[in-house]
XYZ file of C-alpha atoms in Angstrom:
139
model
C 105.054 99.279 94.501
C 101.669 100.861 94.063
C 98.351 100.498 95.892
C 97.423 97.402 93.872
C 99.705 95.418 96.184
C 100.331 95.077 99.896
C 103.439 93.931 101.727
C 103.247 91.601 104.724
C 105.794 90.335 107.235
C 103.304 87.940 108.813
C 104.164 84.258 108.361
C 100.468 83.420 108.747
C 99.772 85.313 105.494
C 102.103 83.131 103.413
C 100.405 80.867 100.854
C 102.575 77.821 101.449
C 101.196 75.915 98.444
C 102.041 78.751 96.067
C 105.483 79.364 97.554
C 106.351 75.680 97.365
C 105.219 75.464 93.737
C 107.229 78.553 92.778
C 110.414 77.410 94.453
C 110.282 73.684 93.691
C 109.109 74.056 90.083
C 110.172 77.485 88.826
C 113.285 78.627 90.712
C 116.830 77.790 89.635
C 118.044 77.246 93.219
C 115.359 75.064 94.840
C 114.076 72.841 92.038
C 112.655 69.661 93.509
C 112.629 70.923 97.101
C 110.256 68.783 99.145
C 107.161 70.405 100.628
C 108.172 69.263 104.116
C 111.560 70.951 103.655
C 109.924 74.165 102.474
C 107.466 74.179 105.369
C 110.321 73.633 107.851
C 112.262 76.510 106.252
C 109.237 78.794 106.519
C 108.697 77.822 110.157
C 112.348 78.574 111.037
C 112.555 81.915 109.209
C 111.190 85.431 108.994
C 108.824 85.427 106.009
C 107.627 88.161 103.695
C 105.059 88.355 100.962
C 103.498 90.747 98.531
C 99.822 90.247 97.809
C 97.322 91.526 95.275
C 95.285 94.064 97.281
C 91.998 93.097 95.596
C 92.198 89.314 95.405
C 94.609 88.590 98.251
C 96.615 86.337 95.930
C 100.305 86.139 96.800
C 102.548 87.507 94.038
C 105.995 87.459 95.725
C 107.908 85.820 98.552
C 111.186 86.165 100.456
C 112.560 84.781 103.660
C 115.303 85.714 106.087
C 117.360 83.304 108.155
C 118.831 85.236 111.076
C 120.015 85.173 114.652
C 118.177 88.494 114.991
C 121.260 90.229 116.351
C 124.293 90.160 114.054
C 123.613 88.401 110.751
C 120.887 87.585 108.247
C 120.692 85.588 105.037
C 118.149 86.765 102.462
C 116.936 83.831 100.400
C 114.128 82.285 98.366
C 113.209 85.624 96.796
C 110.644 84.997 94.069
C 108.190 87.172 92.141
C 105.421 85.454 90.192
C 106.375 85.704 86.508
C 102.895 87.029 85.634
C 103.357 89.942 88.070
C 106.907 90.972 87.177
C 107.536 94.459 85.857
C 105.234 96.156 88.369
C 107.829 97.122 90.974
C 106.918 94.167 93.170
C 110.519 93.005 93.619
C 111.555 96.488 94.695
C 108.612 96.709 97.100
C 109.396 93.288 98.529
C 113.061 94.035 99.221
C 112.191 97.515 100.495
C 109.808 95.932 103.013
C 112.317 93.274 104.072
C 115.087 95.835 104.613
C 112.726 98.110 106.571
C 111.613 95.207 108.758
C 115.224 94.267 109.565
C 116.501 97.822 110.104
C 115.535 98.008 113.820
C 117.694 94.923 114.475
C 120.834 96.862 113.470
C 122.380 93.743 111.936
C 126.059 93.916 111.055
C 125.556 92.072 107.774
C 122.804 90.812 105.481
C 124.060 88.374 102.862
C 122.466 86.889 99.781
C 123.339 84.962 96.652
C 121.804 85.779 93.297
C 122.329 84.656 89.764
C 120.314 87.342 88.039
C 119.075 90.229 90.199
C 122.216 92.175 91.100
C 120.674 95.477 89.994
C 117.657 95.042 92.267
C 119.757 94.381 95.347
C 122.248 97.150 94.550
C 119.378 99.650 94.976
C 119.327 98.657 98.657
C 123.058 98.813 99.310
C 124.015 95.224 98.535
C 127.365 94.916 96.785
C 129.813 92.175 95.832
C 131.896 90.860 98.701
C 134.960 92.985 99.417
C 137.052 89.866 99.930
C 135.246 86.787 98.600
C 138.293 84.659 99.411
C 137.303 84.928 103.092
C 133.956 83.204 102.492
C 133.504 79.472 102.291
C 130.539 77.162 102.060
C 129.856 73.512 102.654
C 127.324 71.988 100.303
C 125.481 68.735 100.145
C 125.221 67.977 103.845
């Protein structure tokens, strides 16, 4: 990511309107998510953004759900379609990983339908034994 953009780990910097629009209207995993749900998720998570250095406009978002000691879930990663191709996704994940490194977490998990190559650059790999993992949906 070049000097045209800045990374932030400050929740106060997050443009909640923009993030909600991206996720509820443009993502494949959170379509239709209510604003109150998104705000509650932001409030209960570590939040990250990438911003245009000149205008201050947010161009990417990610959040981490974690106990801060052993485990983290990376989710809601989104780069504005008009800003893609500028290394913003790489810069975002680089910043997230650097922010979490001092916690010495045993595991950071994520689910992705289309960005395996991005995450592989930071050491993410398919589960060694996916049969061990389970989920409960729709609760």
